[in-house]
Amino acid sequence: MNDAAMIWNLFAGVLIGLAYLSAFAFVAGLTLRLFLYFKTPVPLKIVQTPGPKNAPGVLARMAGDALIFPNLFQADKALWLGAWLFHACLLLIFVRHSRYFLYPVPELVIDWQAISIYAGFLFPIPALYLLWRRMASARVLFVSGLPDFGVLILLTAIAATGMLVNYYARAYLVDVKAFILGLLTLTPVAPPQHPVFIAHFILVCLLLIYFPFSKLLHAGGIFFSPTRNQIDNVLYPRYVNPWNEEVRIDQNR
Amino acid sequence: MTKIANFPPATLEWKKTNRGLHIPVPEMDEHASAPLTCYPCKAKDMQAIALPTARVPQWETRAVEKLQELLHKYRGLQVYLDICAQCGACADKCQFYLGTGDPNNMPVARANLLRKVYRYYFKRMERFAGAEAEPFNEEVLREWYTYFYQCSECRRCSVFCPYGIDTAEITMAAREIMAAIGVATKYVTEVVAKVYERGNNLGIPGPAWIDNCQFLEEELKAETGKDIRMPVDEVGADVLLVMPSADNFANTDTMMAYGKLFYALGVSWTTSTYANEGGNFGLFLNYQNMKKVNRRILDAARELKVKRVIWGECGHAWRAAIYTNTLNGPMDFLDPPHPVHICQFTADLIQRGAFKIDKTANDDVLVTYHDPCNVARAGSLLEEPRAMIRATCNKFVEMPANTIREKTFCCGAGGGLLTDELMPIRMAGGKPRAEACRATGATYLATPCAICKAQLPEVMKHWNVGVKVGGVHDLLSKAMIL
Ligand code: SF4
Ligand code: SF4
């Protein structure tokens, strides 16, 4: 074995390690966080009025929040369009990627193939708009911190390297699939030897690690937002706060 | 008149378009409202409401412990602190930002004042990634004390947030943390202490309350020629009415309207000198005091053996009332449904034809309606007051659609801000409401909230809007044929 091959093997090992680490951080971090939300009590029923009066209504409200962002639409039309395109592209790109880790590839993914590819082209536009908006609006700039820019840049970089893989590393796609399936089946094989793919992969790993510790938690957290996921029936039936009894008050008479 | 030195809105143009009110957003003016803070609490009031009478030792650590406790108790707080995308959609939705231009009055920036402390102690990874994080210290405490008392906890921002993030709940948490280390405002603590001492926010003693009621009986006799009663502490009455104490004292037209209403129905009712206040300033301070103030109402109801409790025309009274069942329930010793707001009660009776009404009695005014943030957005009463106005007035006009119902602007003095030292903030925060009202040309602004009734006349005068402010029941009172 020559030096180059040894270094490559070492690197492949590190990359595989990183893949498992990031998958673990993502799954464990997200699960723990969402479980924390789940088990934290909601002492008072505070619902955004006018709210749904029954469970199907709540489901519709939550589905609406996740899919079409109605509150944002009321707040700011341009931002709504930008944010919606941004998330729609992400969703399509994600669906498209499932063909790398699902076998056999589901019908749906194949059907969406054509649109999904455009999503990749389109994605930089809303992403750059959001980035531009963060800097162009004094108010948004005021509340923006480093990670707010960082995440946008990271996602844009992932998308850009992804598109490059599509063009310059197409021939390696069989290897890509083998690599990913290897990881999933816990029988890892060496990654495809293409720098653009490797860059793409590392960036995704970083995103996964950062995800559960960041504002990206809104992806799961939105379903735990008490103003949006409860039935608007505070008056009846009686709503019980699990820790109400612990709060002592003297009678003061 | 109060001078508002650096606040911007005077030069900005507000106009009505067919899509609603055009709301001009001021340029950012950092620290514009930083000097405006409430007077600090007094030891005797803090003692009366079971809070530390002075800054506790090791207050920094204590505050962080309290934050941790609240994070474990309130899912909303935990989720909202985590998931805000810092998108800024809420930034121009707060009347206090629109009025002052101070960036810390943007809901997201206000919440960030707490969020940066949260990150410092509980979000190491975000800190590592370069997000703003700061330990709890004197400087941060000063920011908190300033800006969490320039928020009226009106929840307008939550309506525009893609995740429904309720900055009011973040403000409440920050105030609860400050209260725990002995930091609170004079106004709020004094009011709660008065409730424990005298039964109401204004500190009206029992005998004076009875006097006022007798006086109002005489007024009603002179006006209608009938013996309309204003009963106090009557055991066995059907209804205990808990109104804002200001109705007994300042908004007497509203109080007399209650009298006429029950007279017309032939329902026996009473007020209580133990709990002659619907308003609950505990809501603006901490859970314990909110529960305790609320508890007094149920104690009075038990003692007077009434069948129902009805809350009068008050905003935060209703916001706390809807939690009565949770805080001090079950309320099953009362007849259902409960709790009940007087607007629900009256609107229902009007619909069933319980009153003889002559709408032309209100033809001298063009009426518009201000949704108090606590009645509408926090208390879900959007239709009832409107139904009452439509049934009692011929001339009713709504304010522009983006300023009413769940999108209503706060009057500018809710959440414990109705205090003189905050006058510039109050006038600045009241500006959007004043402009929306101006756009209608109305001459009577009806609103079922005592805070709004105290604040809005000053706001309207300040911004030169010629409108009289009064209750919703006042209109019924004028139109009712006895
Ligand atoms: S709750 Fe009301 S006052 Fe407070 S930040 Fe939100 S909009 Fe402003
Ligand atoms: S609208 Fe919601 S998510 Fe956006 S900055 Fe405001 S609180 Fe945060």
Short mmCIF file of N, CA and C in Angstrom, two decimals, chain A residues 33 36-50 53 65 69 71-72 74-76 79 133-134 138-140 142-148 209-210 212-215 217-218 221-222 224-229 232 234-241 243-253, chain B residues 25 28 30 71-76 78-80 82-89 91-93 97 103-104 106 108-109 112 118 123 125-126 129-131 155 158-164 166 169 196 274 287-288 290-292 295 299 303 322-323 325-327 329-330 338-339 344 376-377 380 382 406-407:
data_model
loop_
_atom_site.label_atom_id
_atom_site.label_comp_id
_atom_site.label_asym_id
_atom_site.label_seq_id
_atom_site.Cartn_x
_atom_site.Cartn_y
_atom_site.Cartn_z
N ARG A 33 -34.46 17.11 22.62
CA ARG A 33 -35.03 18.46 22.69
C ARG A 33 -36.56 18.40 22.55
N LEU A 36 -38.03 17.07 25.57
CA LEU A 36 -38.07 18.09 26.62
C LEU A 36 -39.30 18.98 26.45
N TYR A 37 -39.56 19.41 25.23
CA TYR A 37 -40.75 20.23 24.99
C TYR A 37 -42.00 19.46 25.39
N PHE A 38 -42.02 18.20 24.98
CA PHE A 38 -43.19 17.37 25.22
C PHE A 38 -43.48 17.25 26.71
N LYS A 39 -42.43 17.08 27.51
CA LYS A 39 -42.70 16.83 28.91
C LYS A 39 -42.78 18.12 29.75
N THR A 40 -42.45 19.26 29.18
CA THR A 40 -42.60 20.51 29.93
C THR A 40 -44.08 20.89 29.96
N PRO A 41 -44.61 21.16 31.15
CA PRO A 41 -46.05 21.43 31.24
C PRO A 41 -46.47 22.74 30.59
N VAL A 42 -47.74 22.83 30.26
CA VAL A 42 -48.34 24.07 29.77
C VAL A 42 -49.32 24.53 30.84
N PRO A 43 -48.91 25.45 31.71
CA PRO A 43 -49.73 25.76 32.88
C PRO A 43 -51.06 26.44 32.55
N LEU A 44 -51.03 27.40 31.65
CA LEU A 44 -52.26 28.10 31.31
C LEU A 44 -52.52 27.91 29.82
N LYS A 45 -53.78 27.77 29.50
CA LYS A 45 -54.09 27.55 28.09
C LYS A 45 -54.13 28.89 27.38
N ILE A 46 -53.09 29.20 26.64
CA ILE A 46 -53.00 30.47 25.93
C ILE A 46 -52.95 30.17 24.44
N VAL A 47 -54.08 30.39 23.76
CA VAL A 47 -54.20 30.02 22.36
C VAL A 47 -54.35 31.28 21.54
N GLN A 48 -53.83 31.23 20.34
CA GLN A 48 -53.99 32.41 19.49
C GLN A 48 -55.40 32.46 18.93
N THR A 49 -56.09 33.53 19.27
CA THR A 49 -57.49 33.64 18.89
C THR A 49 -57.62 34.30 17.53
N PRO A 50 -58.66 34.10 16.73
CA PRO A 50 -59.67 33.05 16.93
C PRO A 50 -59.07 31.71 16.56
N LYS A 53 -61.76 25.05 17.25
CA LYS A 53 -62.60 24.61 18.36
C LYS A 53 -62.56 23.11 18.57
N ASP A 65 -49.48 25.86 9.31
CA ASP A 65 -48.26 26.50 9.78
C ASP A 65 -47.02 25.90 9.13
N PHE A 69 -47.37 28.85 6.08
CA PHE A 69 -46.97 30.00 6.91
C PHE A 69 -47.98 31.15 6.90
N ASN A 71 -49.35 33.06 9.20
CA ASN A 71 -49.05 34.25 10.00
C ASN A 71 -48.03 35.14 9.30
N LEU A 72 -47.05 34.50 8.70
CA LEU A 72 -46.01 35.26 8.02
C LEU A 72 -46.60 36.00 6.82
N GLN A 74 -49.51 37.28 6.62
CA GLN A 74 -50.14 38.51 7.12
C GLN A 74 -49.10 39.57 7.47
N ALA A 75 -47.93 39.09 7.91
CA ALA A 75 -46.94 40.02 8.45
C ALA A 75 -46.17 40.72 7.35
N ASP A 76 -45.73 39.99 6.33
CA ASP A 76 -44.78 40.55 5.38
C ASP A 76 -44.80 39.69 4.12
N LEU A 79 -41.29 38.73 2.48
CA LEU A 79 -40.60 37.73 3.29
C LEU A 79 -41.30 36.39 3.18
N ARG A 133 -31.75 40.41 2.72
CA ARG A 133 -32.70 41.08 3.60
C ARG A 133 -32.10 41.28 5.00
N ARG A 134 -31.39 40.32 5.48
CA ARG A 134 -30.77 40.43 6.80
C ARG A 134 -29.84 41.64 6.87
N ALA A 138 -32.48 47.53 8.33
CA ALA A 138 -31.83 47.90 9.58
C ALA A 138 -32.41 47.13 10.76
N ARG A 139 -33.72 46.93 10.72
CA ARG A 139 -34.36 46.24 11.85
C ARG A 139 -33.92 44.79 11.93
N VAL A 140 -33.86 44.12 10.77
CA VAL A 140 -33.48 42.71 10.79
C VAL A 140 -31.99 42.58 11.09
N PHE A 142 -30.37 44.45 13.00
CA PHE A 142 -30.22 44.67 14.44
C PHE A 142 -30.37 43.38 15.23
N VAL A 143 -31.29 42.51 14.81
CA VAL A 143 -31.49 41.27 15.58
C VAL A 143 -30.66 40.10 15.06
N SER A 144 -29.98 40.29 13.93
CA SER A 144 -29.24 39.16 13.35
C SER A 144 -27.91 38.95 14.07
N GLY A 145 -27.67 37.71 14.44
CA GLY A 145 -26.39 37.36 15.03
C GLY A 145 -25.58 36.55 14.03
N LEU A 146 -24.35 36.23 14.38
CA LEU A 146 -23.49 35.45 13.49
C LEU A 146 -24.16 34.18 12.98
N PRO A 147 -24.76 33.38 13.87
CA PRO A 147 -25.35 32.12 13.39
C PRO A 147 -26.47 32.34 12.38
N ASP A 148 -27.17 33.49 12.47
CA ASP A 148 -28.25 33.73 11.52
C ASP A 148 -27.71 33.84 10.10
N ILE A 209 -24.94 18.41 12.83
CA ILE A 209 -24.45 18.55 14.21
C ILE A 209 -25.00 19.83 14.84
N TYR A 210 -25.03 20.89 14.07
CA TYR A 210 -25.45 22.17 14.62
C TYR A 210 -26.97 22.24 14.85
N PRO A 212 -29.62 20.57 16.19
CA PRO A 212 -30.43 20.48 17.42
C PRO A 212 -30.07 21.54 18.46
N PHE A 213 -29.01 22.27 18.24
CA PHE A 213 -28.61 23.26 19.23
C PHE A 213 -28.96 24.68 18.81
N SER A 214 -29.63 24.80 17.69
CA SER A 214 -29.78 26.12 17.10
C SER A 214 -31.23 26.49 16.88
N LYS A 215 -31.44 27.64 16.29
CA LYS A 215 -32.79 28.08 15.96
C LYS A 215 -33.42 27.21 14.88
N LEU A 217 -34.13 24.42 15.21
CA LEU A 217 -35.11 23.64 15.94
C LEU A 217 -36.54 24.03 15.60
N HIS A 218 -36.72 25.17 14.95
CA HIS A 218 -38.09 25.53 14.61
C HIS A 218 -38.71 24.46 13.71
N GLY A 221 -39.84 22.19 16.50
CA GLY A 221 -40.41 22.95 17.60
C GLY A 221 -41.74 23.59 17.26
N ILE A 222 -41.94 23.91 16.00
CA ILE A 222 -43.18 24.58 15.60
C ILE A 222 -44.41 23.78 16.03
N PHE A 224 -44.77 22.26 18.70
CA PHE A 224 -44.94 22.33 20.15
C PHE A 224 -45.31 23.74 20.61
N SER A 225 -45.54 24.64 19.68
CA SER A 225 -45.85 26.02 20.05
C SER A 225 -47.26 26.07 20.65
N PRO A 226 -47.36 26.40 21.95
CA PRO A 226 -48.66 26.29 22.62
C PRO A 226 -49.75 27.21 22.05
N THR A 227 -49.36 28.33 21.45
CA THR A 227 -50.41 29.19 20.90
C THR A 227 -51.01 28.58 19.64
N ARG A 228 -50.32 27.62 19.04
CA ARG A 228 -50.78 27.10 17.75
C ARG A 228 -51.26 25.66 17.81
N ASN A 229 -50.94 24.93 18.88
CA ASN A 229 -51.29 23.50 18.84
C ASN A 229 -52.38 23.11 19.85
N ASP A 232 -58.97 25.99 21.12
CA ASP A 232 -59.33 27.27 21.73
C ASP A 232 -60.59 27.10 22.59
N VAL A 234 -60.57 27.53 26.35
CA VAL A 234 -60.06 27.72 27.70
C VAL A 234 -61.18 27.73 28.75
N LEU A 235 -62.39 28.15 28.37
CA LEU A 235 -63.45 28.27 29.36
C LEU A 235 -64.02 26.92 29.79
N TYR A 236 -64.13 26.01 28.87
CA TYR A 236 -64.72 24.74 29.18
C TYR A 236 -64.18 23.69 28.23
N PRO A 237 -63.85 22.49 28.67
CA PRO A 237 -63.83 22.01 30.05
C PRO A 237 -62.68 22.60 30.85
N ARG A 238 -62.71 22.36 32.16
CA ARG A 238 -61.68 22.91 33.03
C ARG A 238 -60.29 22.44 32.59
N TYR A 239 -59.38 23.39 32.48
CA TYR A 239 -58.01 23.06 32.12
C TYR A 239 -57.17 23.00 33.39
N VAL A 240 -56.40 21.94 33.55
CA VAL A 240 -55.65 21.75 34.79
C VAL A 240 -54.16 22.02 34.59
N ASN A 241 -53.61 22.84 35.46
CA ASN A 241 -52.17 23.08 35.48
C ASN A 241 -51.53 22.10 36.45
N TRP A 243 -48.81 21.92 38.02
CA TRP A 243 -48.09 22.39 39.20
C TRP A 243 -48.82 23.49 39.96
N ASN A 244 -50.08 23.68 39.64
CA ASN A 244 -50.84 24.75 40.29
C ASN A 244 -50.85 24.61 41.81
N GLU A 245 -51.01 23.37 42.29
CA GLU A 245 -51.14 23.16 43.74
C GLU A 245 -49.87 23.55 44.49
N GLU A 246 -48.72 23.45 43.80
CA GLU A 246 -47.47 23.77 44.48
C GLU A 246 -47.35 25.25 44.81
N VAL A 247 -48.09 26.08 44.12
CA VAL A 247 -47.97 27.52 44.37
C VAL A 247 -48.89 27.88 45.53
N ARG A 248 -48.26 28.11 46.68
CA ARG A 248 -49.03 28.35 47.90
C ARG A 248 -49.45 29.80 47.97
N ILE A 249 -50.68 30.02 48.44
CA ILE A 249 -51.10 31.38 48.75
C ILE A 249 -51.75 31.34 50.12
N ASP A 250 -51.44 32.31 50.97
CA ASP A 250 -52.14 32.32 52.25
C ASP A 250 -53.51 32.96 52.05
N GLN A 251 -54.37 32.80 52.96
CA GLN A 251 -55.74 33.27 52.74
C GLN A 251 -55.86 34.78 52.90
N ASN A 252 -55.02 35.35 53.72
CA ASN A 252 -54.97 36.80 53.85
C ASN A 252 -56.30 37.43 54.24
N ARG A 253 -57.03 36.76 55.13
CA ARG A 253 -58.31 37.37 55.54
C ARG A 253 -58.25 37.70 57.02
N VAL B 25 -43.58 52.93 9.29
CA VAL B 25 -42.64 52.35 10.25
C VAL B 25 -41.47 53.32 10.43
N MET B 28 -35.03 53.32 12.85
CA MET B 28 -34.55 52.92 14.17
C MET B 28 -33.82 54.07 14.85
N GLU B 30 -31.76 54.12 18.23
CA GLU B 30 -31.32 53.33 19.39
C GLU B 30 -31.37 54.13 20.69
N LEU B 71 -38.25 27.68 33.04
CA LEU B 71 -38.08 26.88 31.82
C LEU B 71 -38.67 25.48 32.00
N HIS B 72 -38.61 25.00 33.23
CA HIS B 72 -39.19 23.68 33.50
C HIS B 72 -40.69 23.72 33.70
N LYS B 73 -41.21 24.92 33.94
CA LYS B 73 -42.63 25.04 34.23
C LYS B 73 -43.47 25.48 33.05
N TYR B 74 -42.85 26.18 32.11
CA TYR B 74 -43.61 26.76 30.99
C TYR B 74 -43.08 26.26 29.66
N ARG B 75 -43.84 25.39 29.01
CA ARG B 75 -43.40 24.91 27.71
C ARG B 75 -43.26 26.07 26.73
N GLY B 76 -44.20 27.00 26.80
CA GLY B 76 -44.16 28.14 25.89
C GLY B 76 -42.82 28.85 25.96
N GLN B 78 -39.89 27.83 27.05
CA GLN B 78 -38.80 26.99 26.54
C GLN B 78 -38.80 26.95 25.00
N VAL B 79 -39.97 26.70 24.44
CA VAL B 79 -40.05 26.59 22.98
C VAL B 79 -39.77 27.94 22.32
N TYR B 80 -40.37 29.00 22.83
CA TYR B 80 -40.22 30.30 22.19
C TYR B 80 -38.77 30.78 22.23
N ASP B 82 -36.19 28.93 22.19
CA ASP B 82 -35.38 28.11 21.29
C ASP B 82 -35.62 28.42 19.82
N ILE B 83 -36.90 28.53 19.41
CA ILE B 83 -37.18 28.38 17.98
C ILE B 83 -37.29 29.68 17.19
N CYS B 84 -37.23 30.82 17.83
CA CYS B 84 -37.34 32.06 17.07
C CYS B 84 -36.28 32.09 15.97
N ALA B 85 -36.73 32.35 14.75
CA ALA B 85 -35.80 32.36 13.62
C ALA B 85 -35.14 33.72 13.44
N GLN B 86 -35.44 34.66 14.32
CA GLN B 86 -34.90 36.02 14.19
C GLN B 86 -35.24 36.58 12.81
N CYS B 87 -36.46 36.29 12.36
CA CYS B 87 -36.83 36.69 11.00
C CYS B 87 -37.27 38.15 10.94
N GLY B 88 -37.67 38.68 12.07
CA GLY B 88 -38.03 40.09 12.09
C GLY B 88 -39.42 40.40 11.58
N ALA B 89 -40.24 39.37 11.33
CA ALA B 89 -41.59 39.63 10.84
C ALA B 89 -42.41 40.40 11.88
N ALA B 91 -41.17 42.62 13.92
CA ALA B 91 -40.46 43.81 14.37
C ALA B 91 -41.29 45.09 14.31
N ASP B 92 -42.07 45.25 13.25
CA ASP B 92 -42.83 46.50 13.10
C ASP B 92 -44.29 46.32 13.50
N LYS B 93 -44.58 45.32 14.34
CA LYS B 93 -45.97 45.07 14.71
C LYS B 93 -46.31 45.58 16.11
N TYR B 97 -42.79 49.91 19.37
CA TYR B 97 -41.75 50.20 18.38
C TYR B 97 -42.24 51.27 17.41
N PRO B 103 -35.19 50.25 18.92
CA PRO B 103 -35.15 48.86 18.44
C PRO B 103 -35.41 47.83 19.54
N ASN B 104 -35.11 48.14 20.78
CA ASN B 104 -35.40 47.17 21.83
C ASN B 104 -36.90 47.02 22.07
N MET B 106 -38.80 46.33 19.50
CA MET B 106 -39.26 45.35 18.52
C MET B 106 -39.44 44.04 19.30
N VAL B 108 -39.06 40.93 18.82
CA VAL B 108 -37.97 39.95 18.79
C VAL B 108 -36.76 40.47 19.57
N ALA B 109 -36.48 41.76 19.48
CA ALA B 109 -35.33 42.31 20.21
C ALA B 109 -35.62 42.31 21.71
N ASN B 112 -35.07 38.98 22.85
CA ASN B 112 -33.63 38.68 22.83
C ASN B 112 -32.92 39.14 24.10
N TYR B 118 -30.40 33.52 28.49
CA TYR B 118 -30.70 32.08 28.35
C TYR B 118 -29.57 31.38 27.61
N LYS B 123 -27.29 27.56 26.61
CA LYS B 123 -27.12 27.20 25.20
C LYS B 123 -25.67 27.41 24.81
N MET B 125 -23.68 25.78 22.90
CA MET B 125 -23.36 25.58 21.48
C MET B 125 -23.64 26.85 20.67
N GLU B 126 -24.77 27.51 20.96
CA GLU B 126 -25.11 28.74 20.26
C GLU B 126 -24.09 29.82 20.57
N ALA B 129 -21.16 29.23 18.60
CA ALA B 129 -21.35 29.59 17.19
C ALA B 129 -21.38 31.10 16.99
N GLY B 130 -21.29 31.85 18.07
CA GLY B 130 -21.17 33.29 17.92
C GLY B 130 -22.45 34.07 18.12
N ALA B 131 -23.51 33.42 18.62
CA ALA B 131 -24.75 34.14 18.90
C ALA B 131 -24.55 35.05 20.11
N ARG B 155 -49.70 40.86 23.16
CA ARG B 155 -49.65 39.70 22.26
C ARG B 155 -49.88 40.03 20.79
N SER B 158 -47.58 38.11 18.46
CA SER B 158 -47.74 36.67 18.27
C SER B 158 -48.61 36.35 17.05
N VAL B 159 -49.51 37.27 16.71
CA VAL B 159 -50.41 37.04 15.59
C VAL B 159 -49.64 37.03 14.26
N PHE B 160 -48.49 37.68 14.25
CA PHE B 160 -47.73 37.82 13.01
C PHE B 160 -46.51 36.91 12.97
N CYS B 161 -46.29 36.16 14.03
CA CYS B 161 -45.11 35.29 14.07
C CYS B 161 -45.43 33.95 13.43
N PRO B 162 -44.59 33.47 12.52
CA PRO B 162 -44.89 32.19 11.86
C PRO B 162 -45.03 31.03 12.85
N TYR B 163 -44.44 31.14 14.04
CA TYR B 163 -44.57 30.05 15.03
C TYR B 163 -45.49 30.45 16.18
N GLY B 164 -46.15 31.58 16.04
CA GLY B 164 -47.04 32.03 17.12
C GLY B 164 -46.29 32.37 18.39
N ASP B 166 -45.16 34.08 21.47
CA ASP B 166 -45.91 35.05 22.25
C ASP B 166 -44.93 35.83 23.13
N GLU B 169 -45.50 36.30 26.82
CA GLU B 169 -45.14 35.27 27.81
C GLU B 169 -43.68 35.39 28.20
N TYR B 196 -55.09 43.44 48.35
CA TYR B 196 -55.09 42.63 49.57
C TYR B 196 -55.58 43.45 50.76
N TYR B 274 -65.26 42.80 49.57
CA TYR B 274 -64.04 42.01 49.74
C TYR B 274 -63.33 41.85 48.39
N TYR B 287 -47.06 34.41 39.05
CA TYR B 287 -48.16 33.44 39.09
C TYR B 287 -48.85 33.44 40.45
N GLN B 288 -48.02 33.50 41.48
CA GLN B 288 -48.56 33.41 42.83
C GLN B 288 -49.56 34.52 43.12
N MET B 290 -51.13 36.39 40.93
CA MET B 290 -52.28 36.27 40.02
C MET B 290 -53.29 35.30 40.61
N LYS B 291 -52.78 34.19 41.12
CA LYS B 291 -53.66 33.17 41.70
C LYS B 291 -54.37 33.71 42.93
N LYS B 292 -53.62 34.46 43.73
CA LYS B 292 -54.18 34.95 44.98
C LYS B 292 -55.25 36.01 44.75
N ARG B 295 -58.25 34.31 43.50
CA ARG B 295 -58.88 33.51 44.54
C ARG B 295 -59.93 34.32 45.33
N ASP B 299 -63.70 33.30 46.67
CA ASP B 299 -64.02 33.35 48.10
C ASP B 299 -65.26 34.20 48.35
N GLU B 303 -68.89 33.10 49.88
CA GLU B 303 -69.40 33.75 51.07
C GLU B 303 -70.77 34.37 50.81
N ILE B 322 -60.44 34.04 32.64
CA ILE B 322 -60.58 32.81 31.86
C ILE B 322 -59.69 31.70 32.43
N TYR B 323 -58.75 32.06 33.31
CA TYR B 323 -57.92 31.03 33.96
C TYR B 323 -58.44 30.67 35.34
N ASN B 325 -60.74 28.82 36.46
CA ASN B 325 -60.96 27.38 36.65
C ASN B 325 -59.64 26.64 36.84
N THR B 326 -58.61 27.10 36.15
CA THR B 326 -57.29 26.48 36.28
C THR B 326 -56.63 26.90 37.59
N LEU B 327 -56.70 28.20 37.89
CA LEU B 327 -55.98 28.73 39.04
C LEU B 327 -56.61 28.29 40.35
N GLY B 329 -59.96 26.69 40.53
CA GLY B 329 -61.15 25.87 40.31
C GLY B 329 -61.08 24.58 41.10
N PRO B 330 -61.99 23.65 40.92
CA PRO B 330 -63.09 23.79 39.98
C PRO B 330 -64.16 24.76 40.48
N HIS B 338 -69.24 29.04 33.11
CA HIS B 338 -68.43 29.98 33.84
C HIS B 338 -66.99 29.87 33.38
N PRO B 339 -66.20 30.89 33.51
CA PRO B 339 -66.58 32.26 33.87
C PRO B 339 -67.36 32.95 32.74
N GLN B 344 -70.69 38.90 27.06
CA GLN B 344 -71.30 37.63 26.62
C GLN B 344 -72.72 37.54 27.14
N ALA B 376 -60.08 41.00 23.47
CA ALA B 376 -60.16 40.41 22.13
C ALA B 376 -59.10 39.33 21.93
N ARG B 377 -57.83 39.75 21.92
CA ARG B 377 -56.78 38.82 21.55
C ARG B 377 -56.54 37.77 22.64
N SER B 380 -60.65 36.29 23.54
CA SER B 380 -61.50 35.73 22.47
C SER B 380 -62.89 36.35 22.35
N LEU B 382 -64.63 38.63 20.37
CA LEU B 382 -64.55 39.48 19.19
C LEU B 382 -65.95 39.90 18.73
N GLU B 406 -58.37 40.42 16.20
CA GLU B 406 -57.15 39.86 16.79
C GLU B 406 -55.91 40.67 16.42
N LYS B 407 -56.04 41.57 15.46
CA LYS B 407 -54.88 42.41 15.12
C LYS B 407 -54.96 43.77 15.80
#
